[in-house]
XYZ file of C-alpha atoms in Angstrom:
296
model
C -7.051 -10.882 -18.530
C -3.937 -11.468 -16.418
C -4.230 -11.734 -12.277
C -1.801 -12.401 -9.815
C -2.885 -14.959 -7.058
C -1.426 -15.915 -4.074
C -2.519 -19.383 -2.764
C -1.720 -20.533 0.505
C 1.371 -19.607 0.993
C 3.660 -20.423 3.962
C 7.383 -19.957 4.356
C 9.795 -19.994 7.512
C 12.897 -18.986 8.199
C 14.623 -21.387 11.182
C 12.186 -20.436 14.084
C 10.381 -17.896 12.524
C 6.911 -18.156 10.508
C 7.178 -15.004 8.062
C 4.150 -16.888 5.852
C 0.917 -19.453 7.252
C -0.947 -19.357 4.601
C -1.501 -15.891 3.323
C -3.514 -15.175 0.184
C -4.759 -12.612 -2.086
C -5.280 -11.691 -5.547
C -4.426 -8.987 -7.736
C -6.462 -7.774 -10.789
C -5.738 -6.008 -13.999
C -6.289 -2.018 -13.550
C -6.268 -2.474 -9.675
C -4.192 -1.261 -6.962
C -4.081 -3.006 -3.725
C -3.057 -1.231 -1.090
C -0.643 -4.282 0.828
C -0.901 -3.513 4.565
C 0.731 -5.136 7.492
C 2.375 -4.272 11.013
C 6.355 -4.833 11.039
C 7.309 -8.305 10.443
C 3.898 -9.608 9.202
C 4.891 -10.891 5.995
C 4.340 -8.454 3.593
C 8.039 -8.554 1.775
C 8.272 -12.211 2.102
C 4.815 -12.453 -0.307
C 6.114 -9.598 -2.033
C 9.139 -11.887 -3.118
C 7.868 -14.943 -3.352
C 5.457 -12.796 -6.364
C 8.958 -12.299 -8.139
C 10.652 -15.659 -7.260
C 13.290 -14.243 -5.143
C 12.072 -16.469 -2.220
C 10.376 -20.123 -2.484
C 7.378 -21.131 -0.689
C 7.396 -24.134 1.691
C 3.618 -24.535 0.681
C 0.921 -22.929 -1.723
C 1.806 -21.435 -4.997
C 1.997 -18.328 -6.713
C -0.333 -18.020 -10.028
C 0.138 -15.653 -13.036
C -3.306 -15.972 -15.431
C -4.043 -18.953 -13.505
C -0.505 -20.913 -13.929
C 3.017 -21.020 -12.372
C 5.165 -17.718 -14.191
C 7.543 -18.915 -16.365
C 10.855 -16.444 -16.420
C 9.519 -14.472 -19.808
C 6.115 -14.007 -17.365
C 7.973 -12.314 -14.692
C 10.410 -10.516 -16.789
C 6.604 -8.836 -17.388
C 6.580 -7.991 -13.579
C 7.865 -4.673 -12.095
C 9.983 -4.489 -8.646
C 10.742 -1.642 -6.202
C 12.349 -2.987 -3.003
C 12.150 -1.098 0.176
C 15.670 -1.288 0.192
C 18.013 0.537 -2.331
C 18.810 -2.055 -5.416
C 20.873 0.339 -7.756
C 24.455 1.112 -8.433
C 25.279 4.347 -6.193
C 28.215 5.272 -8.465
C 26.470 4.705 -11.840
C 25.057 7.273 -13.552
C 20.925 7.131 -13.421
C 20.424 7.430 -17.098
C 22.978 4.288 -17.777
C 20.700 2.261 -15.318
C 17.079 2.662 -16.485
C 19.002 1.450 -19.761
C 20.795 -1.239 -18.533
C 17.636 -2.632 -16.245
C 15.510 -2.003 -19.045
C 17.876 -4.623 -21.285
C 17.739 -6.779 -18.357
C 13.757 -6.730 -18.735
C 13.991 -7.719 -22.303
C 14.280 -3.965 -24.031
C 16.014 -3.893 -26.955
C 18.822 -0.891 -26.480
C 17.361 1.391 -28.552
C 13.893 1.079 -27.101
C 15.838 0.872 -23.355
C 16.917 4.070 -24.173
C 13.459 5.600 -25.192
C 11.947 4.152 -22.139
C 14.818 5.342 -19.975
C 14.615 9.051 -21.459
C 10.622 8.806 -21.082
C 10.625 8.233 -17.063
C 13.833 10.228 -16.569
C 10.924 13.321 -17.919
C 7.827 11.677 -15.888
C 10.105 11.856 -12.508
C 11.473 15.590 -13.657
C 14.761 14.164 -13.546
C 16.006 14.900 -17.167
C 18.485 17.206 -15.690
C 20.260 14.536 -13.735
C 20.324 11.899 -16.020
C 24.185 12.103 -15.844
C 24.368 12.444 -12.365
C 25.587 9.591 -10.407
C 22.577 7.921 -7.880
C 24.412 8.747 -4.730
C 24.342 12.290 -5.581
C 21.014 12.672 -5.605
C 18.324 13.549 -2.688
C 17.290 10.529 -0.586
C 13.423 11.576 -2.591
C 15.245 11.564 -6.096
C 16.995 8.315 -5.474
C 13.616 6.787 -4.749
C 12.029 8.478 -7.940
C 14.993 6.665 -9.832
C 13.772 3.492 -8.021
C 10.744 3.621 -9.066
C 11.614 4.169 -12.607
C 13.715 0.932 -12.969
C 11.130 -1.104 -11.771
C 8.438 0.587 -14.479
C 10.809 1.121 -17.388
C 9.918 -2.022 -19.091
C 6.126 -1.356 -19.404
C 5.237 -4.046 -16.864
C 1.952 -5.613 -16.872
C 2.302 -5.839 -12.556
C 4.027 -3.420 -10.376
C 4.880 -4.717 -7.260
C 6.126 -1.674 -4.614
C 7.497 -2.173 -1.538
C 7.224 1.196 0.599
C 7.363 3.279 -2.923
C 6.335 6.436 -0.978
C 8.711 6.420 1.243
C 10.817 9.663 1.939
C 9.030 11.498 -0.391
C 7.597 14.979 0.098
C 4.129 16.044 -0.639
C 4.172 16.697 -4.342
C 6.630 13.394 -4.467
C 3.618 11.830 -3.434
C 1.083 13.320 -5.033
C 3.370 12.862 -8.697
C 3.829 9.278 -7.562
C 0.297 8.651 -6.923
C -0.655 10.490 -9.787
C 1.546 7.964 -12.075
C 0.038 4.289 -10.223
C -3.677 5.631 -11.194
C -2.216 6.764 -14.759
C -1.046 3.017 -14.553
C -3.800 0.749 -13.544
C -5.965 2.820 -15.924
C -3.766 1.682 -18.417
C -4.529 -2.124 -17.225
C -1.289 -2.487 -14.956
C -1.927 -4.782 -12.137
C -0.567 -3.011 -9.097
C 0.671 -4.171 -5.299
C 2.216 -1.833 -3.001
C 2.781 -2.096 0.839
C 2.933 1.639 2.517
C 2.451 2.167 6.433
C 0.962 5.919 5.358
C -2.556 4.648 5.795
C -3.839 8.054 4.821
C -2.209 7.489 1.233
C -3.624 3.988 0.546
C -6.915 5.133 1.328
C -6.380 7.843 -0.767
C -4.962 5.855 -3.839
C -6.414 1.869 -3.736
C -8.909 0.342 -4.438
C -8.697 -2.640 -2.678
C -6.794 -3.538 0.525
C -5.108 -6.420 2.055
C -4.245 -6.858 5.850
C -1.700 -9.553 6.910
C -0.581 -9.907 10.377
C 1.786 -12.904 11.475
C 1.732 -14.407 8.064
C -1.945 -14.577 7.551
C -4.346 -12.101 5.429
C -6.775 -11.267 8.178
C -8.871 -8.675 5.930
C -9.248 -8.094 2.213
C -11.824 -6.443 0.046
C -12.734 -3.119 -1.711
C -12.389 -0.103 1.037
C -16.337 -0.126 0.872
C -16.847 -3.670 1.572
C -14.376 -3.760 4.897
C -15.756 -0.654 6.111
C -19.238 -2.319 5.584
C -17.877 -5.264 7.379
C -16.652 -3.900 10.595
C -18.604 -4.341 13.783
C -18.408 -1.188 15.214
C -19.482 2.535 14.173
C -18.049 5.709 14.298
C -19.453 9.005 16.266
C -18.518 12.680 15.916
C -20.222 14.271 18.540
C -20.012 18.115 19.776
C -22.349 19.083 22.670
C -22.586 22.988 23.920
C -19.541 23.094 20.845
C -17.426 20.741 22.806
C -16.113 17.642 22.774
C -18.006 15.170 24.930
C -17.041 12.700 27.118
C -20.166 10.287 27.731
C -19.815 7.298 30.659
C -21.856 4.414 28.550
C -21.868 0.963 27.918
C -20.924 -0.051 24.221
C -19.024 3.738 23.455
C -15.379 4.092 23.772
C -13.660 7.563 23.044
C -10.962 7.379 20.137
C -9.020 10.145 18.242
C -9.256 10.114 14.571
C -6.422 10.117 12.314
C -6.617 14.330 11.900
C -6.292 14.368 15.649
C -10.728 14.655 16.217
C -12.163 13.069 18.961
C -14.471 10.591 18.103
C -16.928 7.598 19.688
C -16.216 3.995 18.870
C -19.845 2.162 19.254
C -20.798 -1.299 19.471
C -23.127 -2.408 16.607
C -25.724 -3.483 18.975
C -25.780 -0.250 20.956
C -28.192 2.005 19.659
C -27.511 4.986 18.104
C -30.982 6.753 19.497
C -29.968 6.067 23.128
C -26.549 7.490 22.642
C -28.422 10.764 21.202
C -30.672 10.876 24.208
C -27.759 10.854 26.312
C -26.478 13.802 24.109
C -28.958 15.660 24.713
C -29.453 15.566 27.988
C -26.083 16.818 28.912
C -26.724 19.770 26.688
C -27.304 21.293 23.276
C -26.123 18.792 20.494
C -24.301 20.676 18.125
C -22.996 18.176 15.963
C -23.792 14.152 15.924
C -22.313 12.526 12.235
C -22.099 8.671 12.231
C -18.650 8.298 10.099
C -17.535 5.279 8.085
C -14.367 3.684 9.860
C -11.292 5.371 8.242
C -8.437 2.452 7.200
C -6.436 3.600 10.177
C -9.220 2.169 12.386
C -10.140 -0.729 10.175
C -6.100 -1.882 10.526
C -5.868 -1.486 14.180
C -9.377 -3.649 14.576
C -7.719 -6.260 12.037
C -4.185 -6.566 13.800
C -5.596 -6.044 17.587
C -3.899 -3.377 18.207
């Protein structure tokens, strides 16, 4: 059974703290949904994971040691940013990255023509990269960094620029995956999506991981509650202690409420301005979990 851990880890760059101590693990057959506002720290973990940046402090642990260079030859990368060959033909480079992986060139080139027909890209496999769609060139990406059969995927913004059946096919692949026992990290600010595809989350914010857990558990662990309430079939707009009106992600209206205020004397209130035609106590969605998390 082989898990990634992060311990402790803390890097800066000059003035600026990109790492204080962040942490997390990553299981076989899990994805962990790697959130974060801008500048938290999320690619700086992300690359420490594949040695492309060295911590000041802490460590990072493959199966409970250091990863030697065969270990993360095991490891997958996409980078946010574009690391392929614009004028090279997209076929030539799942081979070639494949061989850099370890793939013999025979196998590199079964691999290579295996994703080219996952992404529905068989038909450009001679086409150079920077002919391709801004959606296809990410498709591409994410092939190189799974061509190898990696045993941990590590995805920075993989779902990026892609349209709705991109993402849904992309999706589709990470749970075909971590069924398969791939380990899986990816860092997306589509909160939707994540809830949609993880398992388990990770917020950072200024270097630190400030919530982590299954979806269930942080949702279990927030201190406030979520109302949908309709009164006469209209929104309402109550003036109590402990309630504050938000908007949900679909663009609802709903009631934050304090977990001390109690639900019964919100519903008398309710009902005293009218007929109560709807009253549903809703789980906080991730979108509301991230903003309580980062304060913002």
């Amino acid at each position: 059974m082989q898990m990634l851990s992060l311990v402790d880890l803390h890097k800066r760059f000059g003035d600026v703290v990109a790492l204080d101590g962040a942490g997390f693990n990553v299981e076989p057959g899990r994805i962990v949904g790697f959130l974060g506002p801008n500048g938290a720290g999320k690619t700086t973990a992300m690359r420490c994971v594949l040695g492309l940046v060295s911590p000041d402090q802490g460590e990072v642990l493959w199966n409970g040691a250091t990863p030697t260079q065969p270990d993360r030859l095991r490891f997958g990368y996409m980078p946010e940013e574009r690391g392929l060959y614009p004028k090279m033909k997209i076929r030539e480079q799942l081979v070639y990255f494949a061989e850099l992986s370890g793939l013999g060139r025979s196998a590199a080139a079964a691999a290579a023509d295996e994703w080219l027909e996952r992404l529905g890209l068989t038909d450009r496999a001679n086409s150079k990269l920077e002919e391709l769609s801004h959606g296809n060139q990410q498709r591409v990406q994410l092939a190189v960094s799974l061509v190898h059969g990696p045993d941990l995927a590590v995805l920075d913004e993989p779902f990026s620029g892609l349209d709705p059946l991109g993402v849904d096919s992309m999706a589709a692949i990470l749970r075909e995956l971590a069924s398969a026992g791939v380990g899986i990290v990816f860092s997306s600010h589509q909160l939707d999506l994540v809830e949609d595809v993880c398992q388990d989350v990770v917020i950072i914010n200024r270097g630190r991981v400030v919530l982590a857990g299954t979806l269930d558990e942080l949702r279990n662990r927030s201190g406030h509650r979520f109302l949908g309430v309709s009164v006469d079939n209209q929104p309402w707009s109550p003036d109590l202690d402990g309630i504050e009106t938000t908007t949900s992600a679909q663009g609802r209206r709903r009631y934050v409420v304090d977990a001390g205020t109690p639900i019964d004397q919100v519903m008398a209130r309710a009902m005293a301005d009218g007929v109560v035609t709807r009253f549903a106590l809703e789980p906080p969605s991730l979108t509301d979990l991230f903003r309580e998390a980062v304060g913002r």
